[in-house]
């Protein structure tokens, strides 16, 4: 396997915010995660969280994590199973699993059992570039 320098890995990660832009949304759904980002949303949208304009920390050591508070009000009822990060124009750029701490999910939510009106908070989210 190839190995990449930390500088290259950090630059790869920096492209996430550069590509998605400011004011993206983190959308939480129940149901089965679509096979690809280009596929339509599946299941019920449980919460749509508008992320801070600078929503990820600066890459360091080949990794970065959420920056600021990722929280919003639930608009649906169900069990949180996957998420999609969309640009302000609605393009899906990232999707993954969501679950409570210890679940092994890609993003950690404070409570996976979601009810309308509940505050939904993403408590942990990070990215690590490969090929260290």
Coordinates of C-alpha atoms in Angstrom, one line a residue:
X1 CA 0.0 0.0 0.0
X2 CA 1.2 3.5 -0.7
X3 CA 1.9 5.9 2.1
X4 CA 1.0 9.6 1.9
X5 CA 2.7 12.5 3.8
X6 CA 0.7 14.2 6.6
X7 CA 0.7 17.3 4.4
X8 CA -1.0 15.5 1.5
X9 CA -3.5 13.9 3.9
X10 CA -4.3 17.2 5.5
X11 CA -4.8 18.8 2.1
X12 CA -7.1 16.0 1.0
X13 CA -9.3 16.6 4.1
X14 CA -9.3 20.4 3.6
X15 CA -11.1 19.8 0.3
X16 CA -14.2 18.6 2.1
X17 CA -15.2 22.1 3.4
X18 CA -13.8 23.7 0.2
X19 CA -16.0 21.5 -2.0
X20 CA -19.2 21.5 0.2
X21 CA -19.0 25.2 1.0
X22 CA -20.6 27.1 3.9
X23 CA -24.1 26.5 5.3
X24 CA -24.4 22.8 4.6
X25 CA -27.0 20.6 6.2
X26 CA -26.5 17.4 8.2
X27 CA -29.7 15.5 7.6
X28 CA -30.7 12.5 9.8
X29 CA -32.9 9.7 8.4
X30 CA -34.5 6.5 9.4
X31 CA -34.5 3.6 6.9
X32 CA -31.8 2.2 4.7
X33 CA -28.9 4.3 3.6
X34 CA -28.9 4.8 -0.2
X35 CA -26.1 2.9 -2.1
X36 CA -24.5 6.1 -3.4
X37 CA -24.6 9.8 -2.7
X38 CA -26.2 10.3 -6.1
X39 CA -29.2 8.2 -5.1
X40 CA -32.4 9.9 -3.8
X41 CA -33.0 10.2 -0.1
X42 CA -34.6 7.1 1.4
X43 CA -36.7 6.7 4.5
X44 CA -38.0 9.6 6.6
X45 CA -36.1 12.8 7.3
X46 CA -36.0 13.0 11.1
X47 CA -33.9 16.2 11.5
X48 CA -32.2 18.7 9.2
X49 CA -29.4 20.5 11.0
X50 CA -27.8 23.6 9.5
X51 CA -24.1 23.3 10.3
X52 CA -21.9 26.3 11.3
X53 CA -20.2 28.0 8.4
X54 CA -16.8 26.5 9.6
X55 CA -18.1 23.1 10.6
X56 CA -14.9 21.1 10.6
X57 CA -11.6 21.7 12.5
X58 CA -8.5 22.4 10.5
X59 CA -6.9 19.1 9.5
X60 CA -4.0 18.1 11.6
X61 CA -2.1 14.9 11.6
X62 CA -4.3 13.6 8.8
X63 CA -7.5 13.9 10.7
X64 CA -10.2 16.5 11.6
X65 CA -13.5 16.5 13.6
X66 CA -16.7 18.5 13.9
X67 CA -16.3 22.2 14.9
X68 CA -19.0 24.0 16.9
X69 CA -22.4 22.8 17.8
X70 CA -24.3 20.5 15.4
X71 CA -27.8 20.6 16.8
X72 CA -31.4 21.1 15.5
X73 CA -35.0 20.3 16.1
X74 CA -36.5 17.0 15.0
X75 CA -39.2 17.2 12.4
X76 CA -40.1 13.5 12.3
X77 CA -40.4 10.4 14.4
X78 CA -38.2 7.3 14.0
X79 CA -34.9 5.6 14.7
X80 CA -31.9 7.5 13.3
X81 CA -30.0 5.2 11.0
X82 CA -28.1 7.3 8.5
X83 CA -27.1 10.8 7.6
X84 CA -26.3 12.9 4.5
X85 CA -24.3 16.1 4.4
X86 CA -25.6 18.3 1.7
X87 CA -24.3 21.6 0.2
X88 CA -26.5 24.7 0.5
X89 CA -27.7 23.8 -3.0
X90 CA -28.9 20.4 -1.9
X91 CA -26.1 18.2 -3.4
X92 CA -25.2 15.2 -1.3
X93 CA -21.5 15.0 -0.8
X94 CA -21.2 12.6 2.2
X95 CA -23.4 10.0 3.7
X96 CA -22.9 7.4 6.5
X97 CA -24.4 5.6 9.4
X98 CA -25.5 7.4 12.6
X99 CA -25.9 5.9 16.0
X100 CA -25.4 6.4 19.7
X101 CA -22.0 6.2 21.4
X102 CA -20.5 2.7 21.2
X103 CA -22.5 1.8 18.1
X104 CA -19.6 2.0 15.7
X105 CA -21.5 4.4 13.5
X106 CA -19.8 7.0 11.4
X107 CA -21.5 9.9 13.3
X108 CA -22.6 9.8 16.9
X109 CA -26.0 11.2 17.9
X110 CA -27.1 11.9 21.5
X111 CA -30.3 9.8 21.1
X112 CA -31.1 7.6 18.2
X113 CA -34.8 7.4 19.1
X114 CA -36.1 10.7 17.6
X115 CA -39.4 12.3 18.2
X116 CA -40.8 15.5 16.6
X117 CA -39.8 18.6 18.5
X118 CA -36.9 16.9 20.2
X119 CA -33.4 18.5 20.1
X120 CA -31.1 16.4 18.0
X121 CA -27.4 16.8 18.6
X122 CA -24.5 15.2 16.8
X123 CA -22.0 14.7 19.6
X124 CA -19.1 13.2 17.6
X125 CA -18.0 13.3 13.9
X126 CA -14.5 12.9 12.5
X127 CA -12.6 12.1 9.3
X128 CA -9.2 10.5 8.9
X129 CA -7.4 10.4 5.6
X130 CA -6.0 7.0 4.7
X131 CA -2.6 5.8 3.6
X132 CA -0.7 7.0 6.7

